[in-house]
Coordinates of C-alpha atoms in Angstrom, one line a residue:
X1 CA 59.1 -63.8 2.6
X2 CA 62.2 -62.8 1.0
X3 CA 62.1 -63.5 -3.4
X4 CA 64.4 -62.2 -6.0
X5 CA 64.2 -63.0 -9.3
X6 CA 67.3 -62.5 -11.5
X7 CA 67.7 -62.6 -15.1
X8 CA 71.3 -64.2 -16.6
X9 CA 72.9 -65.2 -19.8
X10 CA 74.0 -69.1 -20.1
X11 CA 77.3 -68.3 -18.6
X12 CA 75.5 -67.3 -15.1
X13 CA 76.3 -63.0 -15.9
X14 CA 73.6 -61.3 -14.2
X15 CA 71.8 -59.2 -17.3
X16 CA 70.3 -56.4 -15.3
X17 CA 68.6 -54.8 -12.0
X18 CA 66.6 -57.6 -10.1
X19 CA 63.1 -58.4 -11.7
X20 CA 60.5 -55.9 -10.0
X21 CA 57.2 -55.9 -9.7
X22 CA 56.2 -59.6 -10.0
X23 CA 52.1 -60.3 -9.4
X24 CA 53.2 -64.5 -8.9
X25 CA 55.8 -67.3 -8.4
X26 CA 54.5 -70.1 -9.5
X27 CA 57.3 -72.6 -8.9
X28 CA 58.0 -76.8 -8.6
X29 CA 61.2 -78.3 -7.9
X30 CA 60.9 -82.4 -8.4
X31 CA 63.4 -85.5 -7.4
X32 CA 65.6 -86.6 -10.1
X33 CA 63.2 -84.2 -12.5
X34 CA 63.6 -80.9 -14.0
X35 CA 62.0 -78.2 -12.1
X36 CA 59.5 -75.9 -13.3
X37 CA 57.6 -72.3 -12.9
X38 CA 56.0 -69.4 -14.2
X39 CA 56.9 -65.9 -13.2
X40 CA 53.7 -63.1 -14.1
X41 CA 55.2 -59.2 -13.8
X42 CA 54.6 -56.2 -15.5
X43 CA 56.6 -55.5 -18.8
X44 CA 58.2 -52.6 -18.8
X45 CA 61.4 -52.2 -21.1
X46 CA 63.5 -52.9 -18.7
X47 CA 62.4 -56.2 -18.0
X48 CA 61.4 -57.6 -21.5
X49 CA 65.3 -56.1 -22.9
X50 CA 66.7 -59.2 -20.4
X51 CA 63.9 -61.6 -21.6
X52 CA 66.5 -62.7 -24.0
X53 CA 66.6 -66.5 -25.9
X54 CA 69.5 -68.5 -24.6
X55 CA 69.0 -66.4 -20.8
X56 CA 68.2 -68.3 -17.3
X57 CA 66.0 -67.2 -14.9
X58 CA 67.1 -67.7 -11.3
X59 CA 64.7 -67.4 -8.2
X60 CA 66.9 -67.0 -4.7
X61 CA 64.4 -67.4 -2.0
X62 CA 65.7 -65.9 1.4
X63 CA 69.6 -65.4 -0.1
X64 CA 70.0 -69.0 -1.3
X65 CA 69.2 -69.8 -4.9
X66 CA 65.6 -72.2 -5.0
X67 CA 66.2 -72.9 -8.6
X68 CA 67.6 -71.2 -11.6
X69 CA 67.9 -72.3 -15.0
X70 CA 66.5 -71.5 -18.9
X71 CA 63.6 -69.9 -19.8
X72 CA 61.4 -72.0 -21.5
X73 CA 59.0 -69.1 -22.9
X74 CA 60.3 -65.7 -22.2
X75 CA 58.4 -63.9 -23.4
X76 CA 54.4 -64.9 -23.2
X77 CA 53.4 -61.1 -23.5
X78 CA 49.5 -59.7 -23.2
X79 CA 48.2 -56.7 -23.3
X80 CA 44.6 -55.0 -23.4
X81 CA 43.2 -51.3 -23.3
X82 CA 40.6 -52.7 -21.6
X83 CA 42.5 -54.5 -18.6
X84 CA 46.0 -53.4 -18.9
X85 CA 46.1 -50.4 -20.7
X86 CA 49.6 -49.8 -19.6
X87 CA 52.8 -51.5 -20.6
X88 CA 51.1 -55.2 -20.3
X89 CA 52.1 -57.5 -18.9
X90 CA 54.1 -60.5 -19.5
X91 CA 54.8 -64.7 -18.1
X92 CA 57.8 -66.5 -18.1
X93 CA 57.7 -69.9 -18.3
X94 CA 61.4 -71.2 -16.6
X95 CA 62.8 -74.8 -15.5
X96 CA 66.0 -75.5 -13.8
X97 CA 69.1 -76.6 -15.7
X98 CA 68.2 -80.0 -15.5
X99 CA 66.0 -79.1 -18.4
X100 CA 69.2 -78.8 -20.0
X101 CA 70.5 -82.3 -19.6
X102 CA 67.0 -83.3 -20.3
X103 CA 67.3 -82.3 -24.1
X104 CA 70.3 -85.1 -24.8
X105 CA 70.3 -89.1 -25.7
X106 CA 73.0 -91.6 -24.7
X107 CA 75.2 -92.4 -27.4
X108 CA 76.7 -95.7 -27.6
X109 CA 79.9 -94.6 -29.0
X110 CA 80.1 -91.1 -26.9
X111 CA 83.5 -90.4 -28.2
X112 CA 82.4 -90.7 -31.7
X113 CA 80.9 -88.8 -34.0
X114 CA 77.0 -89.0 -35.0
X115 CA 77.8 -90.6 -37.9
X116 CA 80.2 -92.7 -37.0
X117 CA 78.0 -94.6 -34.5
X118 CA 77.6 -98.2 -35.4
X119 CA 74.1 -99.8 -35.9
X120 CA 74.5 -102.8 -33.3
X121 CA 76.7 -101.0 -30.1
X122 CA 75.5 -100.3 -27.1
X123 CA 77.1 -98.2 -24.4
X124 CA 77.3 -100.7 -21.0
X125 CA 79.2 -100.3 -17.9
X126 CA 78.7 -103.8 -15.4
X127 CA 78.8 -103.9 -11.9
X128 CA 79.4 -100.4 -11.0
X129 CA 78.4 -98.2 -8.2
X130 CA 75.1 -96.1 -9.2
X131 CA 77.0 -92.4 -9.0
X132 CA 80.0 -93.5 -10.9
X133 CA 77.8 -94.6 -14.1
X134 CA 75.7 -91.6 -13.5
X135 CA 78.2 -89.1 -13.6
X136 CA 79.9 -91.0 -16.5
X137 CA 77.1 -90.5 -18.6
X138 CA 76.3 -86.8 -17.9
X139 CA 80.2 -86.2 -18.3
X140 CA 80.6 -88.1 -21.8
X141 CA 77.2 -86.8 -23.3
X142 CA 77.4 -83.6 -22.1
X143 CA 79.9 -82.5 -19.6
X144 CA 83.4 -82.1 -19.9
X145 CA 84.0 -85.0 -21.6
X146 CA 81.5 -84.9 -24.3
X147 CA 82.7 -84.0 -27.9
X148 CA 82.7 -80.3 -28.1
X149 CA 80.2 -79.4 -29.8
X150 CA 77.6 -81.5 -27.4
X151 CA 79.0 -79.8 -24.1
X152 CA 76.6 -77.9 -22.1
X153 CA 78.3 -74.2 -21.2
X154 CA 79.9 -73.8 -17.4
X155 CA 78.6 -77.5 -16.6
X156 CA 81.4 -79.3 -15.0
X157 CA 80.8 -82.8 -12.3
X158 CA 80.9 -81.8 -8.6
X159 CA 83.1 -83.3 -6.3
X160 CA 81.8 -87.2 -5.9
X161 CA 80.0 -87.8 -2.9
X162 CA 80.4 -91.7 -2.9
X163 CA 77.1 -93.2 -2.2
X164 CA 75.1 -95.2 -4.2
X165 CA 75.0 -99.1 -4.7
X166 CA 76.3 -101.4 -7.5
X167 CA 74.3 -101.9 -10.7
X168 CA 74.6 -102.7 -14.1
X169 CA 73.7 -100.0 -17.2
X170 CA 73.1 -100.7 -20.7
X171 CA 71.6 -97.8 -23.6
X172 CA 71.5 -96.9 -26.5
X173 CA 69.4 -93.4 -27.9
X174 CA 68.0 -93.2 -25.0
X175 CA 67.0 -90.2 -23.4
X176 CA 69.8 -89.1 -21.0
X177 CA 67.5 -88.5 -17.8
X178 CA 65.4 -91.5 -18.1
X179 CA 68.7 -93.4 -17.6
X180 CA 69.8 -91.5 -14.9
X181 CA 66.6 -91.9 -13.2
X182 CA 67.1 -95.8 -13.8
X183 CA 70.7 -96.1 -12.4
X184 CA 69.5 -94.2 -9.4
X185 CA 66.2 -96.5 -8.7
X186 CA 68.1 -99.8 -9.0
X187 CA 71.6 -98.2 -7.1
X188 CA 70.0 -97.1 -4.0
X189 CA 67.5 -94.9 -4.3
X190 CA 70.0 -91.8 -4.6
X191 CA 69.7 -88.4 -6.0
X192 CA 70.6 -86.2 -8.6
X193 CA 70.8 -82.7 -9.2
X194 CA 71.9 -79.4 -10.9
X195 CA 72.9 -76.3 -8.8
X196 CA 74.2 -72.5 -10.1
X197 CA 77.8 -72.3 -7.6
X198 CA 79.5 -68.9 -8.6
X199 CA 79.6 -68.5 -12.6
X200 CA 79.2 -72.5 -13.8
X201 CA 76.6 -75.1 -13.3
X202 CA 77.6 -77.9 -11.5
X203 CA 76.0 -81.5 -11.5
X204 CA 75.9 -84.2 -9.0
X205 CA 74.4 -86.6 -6.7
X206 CA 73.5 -87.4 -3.0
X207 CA 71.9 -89.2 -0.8
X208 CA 68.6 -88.8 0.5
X209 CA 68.5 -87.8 4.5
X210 CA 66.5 -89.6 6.9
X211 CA 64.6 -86.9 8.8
X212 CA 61.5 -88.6 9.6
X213 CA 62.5 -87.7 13.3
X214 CA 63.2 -84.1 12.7
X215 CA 60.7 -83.6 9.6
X216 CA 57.3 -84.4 10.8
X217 CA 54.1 -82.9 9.6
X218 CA 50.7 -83.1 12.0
X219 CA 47.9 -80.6 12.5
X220 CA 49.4 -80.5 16.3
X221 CA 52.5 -79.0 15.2
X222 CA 50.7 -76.7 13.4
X223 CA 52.4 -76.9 9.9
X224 CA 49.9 -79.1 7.9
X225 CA 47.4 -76.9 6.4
X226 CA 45.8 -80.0 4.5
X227 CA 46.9 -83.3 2.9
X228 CA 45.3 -85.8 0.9
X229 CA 46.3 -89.7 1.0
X230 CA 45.7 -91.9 -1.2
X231 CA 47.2 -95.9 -1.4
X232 CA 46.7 -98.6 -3.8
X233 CA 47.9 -101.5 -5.1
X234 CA 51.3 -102.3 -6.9
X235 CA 50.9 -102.3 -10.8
X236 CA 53.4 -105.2 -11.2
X237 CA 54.3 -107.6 -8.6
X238 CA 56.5 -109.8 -11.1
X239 CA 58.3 -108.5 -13.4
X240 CA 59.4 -111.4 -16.2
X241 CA 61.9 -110.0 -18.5
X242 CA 63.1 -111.1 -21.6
X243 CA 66.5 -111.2 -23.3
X244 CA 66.9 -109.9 -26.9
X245 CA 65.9 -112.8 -29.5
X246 CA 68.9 -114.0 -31.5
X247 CA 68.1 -114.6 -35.1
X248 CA 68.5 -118.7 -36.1
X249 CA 68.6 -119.5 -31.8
X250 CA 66.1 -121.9 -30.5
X251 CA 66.9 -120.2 -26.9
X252 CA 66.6 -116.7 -24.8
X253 CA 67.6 -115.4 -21.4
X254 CA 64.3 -114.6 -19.5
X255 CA 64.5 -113.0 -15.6
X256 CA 61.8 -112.7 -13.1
X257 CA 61.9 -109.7 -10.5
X258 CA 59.3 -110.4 -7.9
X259 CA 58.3 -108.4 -5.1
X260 CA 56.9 -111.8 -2.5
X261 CA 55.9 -109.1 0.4
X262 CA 53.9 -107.0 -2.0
X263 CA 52.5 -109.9 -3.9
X264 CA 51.3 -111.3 -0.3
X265 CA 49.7 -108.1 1.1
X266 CA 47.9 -107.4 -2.3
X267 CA 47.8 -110.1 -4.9
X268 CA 50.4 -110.9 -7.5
X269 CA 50.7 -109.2 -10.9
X270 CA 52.8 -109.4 -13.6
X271 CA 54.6 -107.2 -16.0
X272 CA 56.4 -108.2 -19.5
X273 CA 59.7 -106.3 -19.9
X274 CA 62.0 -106.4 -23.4
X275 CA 65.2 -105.9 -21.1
X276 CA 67.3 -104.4 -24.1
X277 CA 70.1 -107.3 -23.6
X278 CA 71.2 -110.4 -25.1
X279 CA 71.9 -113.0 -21.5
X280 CA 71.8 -111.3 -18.0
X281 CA 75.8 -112.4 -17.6
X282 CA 76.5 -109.1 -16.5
X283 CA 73.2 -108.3 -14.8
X284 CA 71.4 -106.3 -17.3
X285 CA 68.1 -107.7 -17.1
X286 CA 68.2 -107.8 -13.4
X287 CA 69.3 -104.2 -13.5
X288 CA 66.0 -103.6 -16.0
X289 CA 63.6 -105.8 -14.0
X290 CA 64.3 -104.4 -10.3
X291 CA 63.8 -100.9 -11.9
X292 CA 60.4 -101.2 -13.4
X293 CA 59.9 -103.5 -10.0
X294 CA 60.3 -100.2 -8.1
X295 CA 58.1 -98.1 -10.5
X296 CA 55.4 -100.4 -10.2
X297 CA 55.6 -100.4 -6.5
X298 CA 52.5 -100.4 -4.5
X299 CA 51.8 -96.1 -4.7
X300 CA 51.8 -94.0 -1.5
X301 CA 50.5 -90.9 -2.8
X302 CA 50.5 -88.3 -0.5
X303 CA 49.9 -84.3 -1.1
X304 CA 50.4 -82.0 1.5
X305 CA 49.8 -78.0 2.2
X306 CA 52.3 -77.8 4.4
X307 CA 53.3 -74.1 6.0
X308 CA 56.9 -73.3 6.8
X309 CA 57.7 -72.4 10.8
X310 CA 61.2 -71.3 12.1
X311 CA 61.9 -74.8 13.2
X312 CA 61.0 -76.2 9.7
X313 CA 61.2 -74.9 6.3
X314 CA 61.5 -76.6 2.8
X315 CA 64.6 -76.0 1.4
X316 CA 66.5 -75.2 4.5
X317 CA 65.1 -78.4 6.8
X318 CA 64.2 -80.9 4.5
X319 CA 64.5 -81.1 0.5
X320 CA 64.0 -83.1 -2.3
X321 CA 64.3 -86.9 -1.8
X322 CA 64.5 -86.9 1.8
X323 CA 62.5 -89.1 3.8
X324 CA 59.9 -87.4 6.3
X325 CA 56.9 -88.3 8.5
X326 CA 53.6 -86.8 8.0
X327 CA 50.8 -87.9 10.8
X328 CA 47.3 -88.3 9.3
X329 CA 44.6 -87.1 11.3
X330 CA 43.5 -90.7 12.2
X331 CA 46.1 -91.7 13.9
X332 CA 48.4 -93.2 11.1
X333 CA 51.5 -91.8 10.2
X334 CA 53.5 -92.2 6.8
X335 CA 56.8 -91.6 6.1
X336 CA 58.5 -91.2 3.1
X337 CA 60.5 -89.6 0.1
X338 CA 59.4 -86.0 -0.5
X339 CA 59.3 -86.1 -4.1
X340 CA 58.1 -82.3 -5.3
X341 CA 58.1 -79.0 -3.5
X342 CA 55.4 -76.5 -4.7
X343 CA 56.3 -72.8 -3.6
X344 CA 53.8 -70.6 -5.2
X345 CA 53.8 -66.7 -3.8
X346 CA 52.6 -62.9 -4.2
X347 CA 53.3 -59.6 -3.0
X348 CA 50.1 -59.1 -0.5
X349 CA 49.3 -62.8 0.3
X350 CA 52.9 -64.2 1.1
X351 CA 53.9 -67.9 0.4
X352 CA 52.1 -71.0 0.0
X353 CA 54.3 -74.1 0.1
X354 CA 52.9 -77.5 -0.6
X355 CA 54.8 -80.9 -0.8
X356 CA 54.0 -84.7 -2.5
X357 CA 55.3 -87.7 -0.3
X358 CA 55.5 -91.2 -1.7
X359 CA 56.6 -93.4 -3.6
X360 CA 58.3 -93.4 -7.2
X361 CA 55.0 -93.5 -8.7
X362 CA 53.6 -90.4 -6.6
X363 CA 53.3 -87.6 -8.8
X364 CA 50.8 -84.9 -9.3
X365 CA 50.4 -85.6 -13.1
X366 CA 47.0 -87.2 -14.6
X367 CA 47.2 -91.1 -15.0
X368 CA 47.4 -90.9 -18.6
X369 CA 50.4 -88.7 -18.7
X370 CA 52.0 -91.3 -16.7
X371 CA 50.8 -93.7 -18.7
X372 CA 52.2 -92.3 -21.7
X373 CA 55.8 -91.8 -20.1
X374 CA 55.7 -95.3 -19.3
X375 CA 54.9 -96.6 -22.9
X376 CA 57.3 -93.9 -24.6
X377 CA 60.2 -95.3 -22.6
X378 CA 59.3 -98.9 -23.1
X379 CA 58.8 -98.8 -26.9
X380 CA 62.5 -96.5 -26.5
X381 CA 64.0 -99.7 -25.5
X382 CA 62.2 -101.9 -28.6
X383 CA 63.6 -99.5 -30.9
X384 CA 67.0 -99.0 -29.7
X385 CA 67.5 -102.6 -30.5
X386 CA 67.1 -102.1 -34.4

């Protein structure tokens, strides 16, 4: 196990010596997500003068960076004469600079200013391949082509990679992430990402790899510690969405999304969308429908304790959003998109690296947070239409 931990301002200037010291990593990179982690180490004055508002913390596991981007909470300092009667000690609390992006809404009138925005636009780009409208929006909200005083620091686009599938995009005040995630579901599955290269902060997408030939997990092989699998049934089946109402109009668009294999292996069950568009002529509702089809999709939730061998390592063999085979000790074997890596890590016990397989909806967060992220977005879309 090889972990540094380094301190920098936004502008990716090392502040100081390598953090020393450290007690735990605690540390989660997600799919399409911001990453998060806590960092526990004694705070001496050498330390805490870096802990600095504004400052990124950046974790390079074996000389590549794992993630790196602001500190949350900086400085969550403790100290007792009873347990620590030393200099303390303190947590940082750190995402990745995805976090970043996170913070921003989609303006429809991006090249205008706040209040110049109209009540009744919307920003829409048709038929267009997922990475293209994806790297439109981070660039005009945010990037180098946002309005000055909206552009993040040292974030520029990286070079396209040109994947992705066609789709159709339509927002307004929503937040910039949540859309992103939406392009990438309905354009084919691909991902999306922030990494530190030199001084700057570059964004962009990829595609997912298929390693379920080279990335398999078993107890045989001797890199599954544990694993717990759980399936159930799709949420929505059919997804009937509805056009905007028109004011004085006897008629409105309506789309149904249906998933007919699911529907058939389970039982069918419906969802009501507000799809945020007038008519479907340029495929918004579709675009809408086949998004919250894929969300709703019948959950593979799958957890593993996985432990890293020469021939296979998170990060180096397999990453986010790839697709990879874990054998279940029955005799049943899943594949499917690794959607988190947990490293967690100290000095005397060495690393502990666990990863969730599954589907869109396989998470580690309690059903009610998810439920909650689902109704935030959905009531989003009923009151970007005022």
């Amino acid at each position: 196990m090889a972990i540094q931990l380094l301190i920098t301002d936004e502008n990716c200037n090392v502040q100081g010596d390598p953090l020393s010291g450290w007690t735990s990593v605690d540390a989660t990179v997600r799919f399409n997500e911001p990453a998060s982690g806590t960092v526990q180490l004694p705070a001496t004055p050498e330390v805490m003068a870096q802990l600095q508002p504004g400052n990124r913390l950046v974790m390079i596991r074996d000389g590549a960076i794992w993630t790196g981007g602001p500190m949350e909470i900086p400085t969550d300092y403790s100290w007792s004469v009873a347990q620590d009667p030393g200099v303390g000690s303190v947590t940082i609390n750190f995402s990745d600079d995805l976090a970043v992006l996170a913070g921003y809404i989609t303006w429809p009138e991006p090249a205008s200013a706040w209040t110049a925005q109209h009540g009744n636009t919307w920003r829409q780009i048709n038929a267009t391949n997922s990475e293209t409208i994806i790297r439109a929006l981070v660039n005009e909200n945010c990037g180098p082509g946002a309005l000055t005083a909206r552009r993040i620091p040292n974030l520029t686009l990286d070079t396209a990679a040109g994947i992705g599938t066609t789709t159709t995009m339509r927002t307004r005040f929503e937040p910039l992430l949540e859309v992103a995630r939406r392009v990438a579901i309905d354009g084919g599955l691909i991902g999306f990402r922030t990494q530190q290269i030199g001084s700057g902060i570059r964004f962009g997408c990829y595609a997912p790899a298929d390693k379920t030939g080279s990335a398999r997990f078993s107890l045989g092989l001797g890199n599954l510690r544990s694993l717990s699998y759980k399936a159930s049934a799709p949420t929505a089946t059919h997804v009937l969405v509805a056009g905007t109402e028109t004011e004085g109009s006897t008629t409105r668009t309506f789309v149904e999304r249906a998933d007919t294999a699911a529907a058939a292996l389970w039982w069918r069950t419906e969802a009501y969308l507000d799809g945020g568009a007038d008519t479907d002529a340029d495929g918004e509702l579709t675009a809408a429908g086949n998004a919250d089809l894929a969300e709703g999709s019948a959950p593979v939730e799958l957890a593993t304790a996985t432990v890293d061998t020469p021939d296979l390592r998170a990060g180096i063999d397999y990453g986010l959003g790839d697709r990879v085979t874990v054998a279940l000790p029955h005799g049943l074997e899943v594949t499917d998109l690794v959607r988190s890596i947990h490293l967690q890590a100290t000095p005397d016990s060495g690393e502990y690296v666990t990863a969730v397989v599954g589907s869109p909806a396989a998470t580690t967060d309690p059903q009610m947070v998810r439920l909650v992220r689902t109704l935030t977005r959905r009531l989003g879309r009923l009151e970007t239409r005022r």
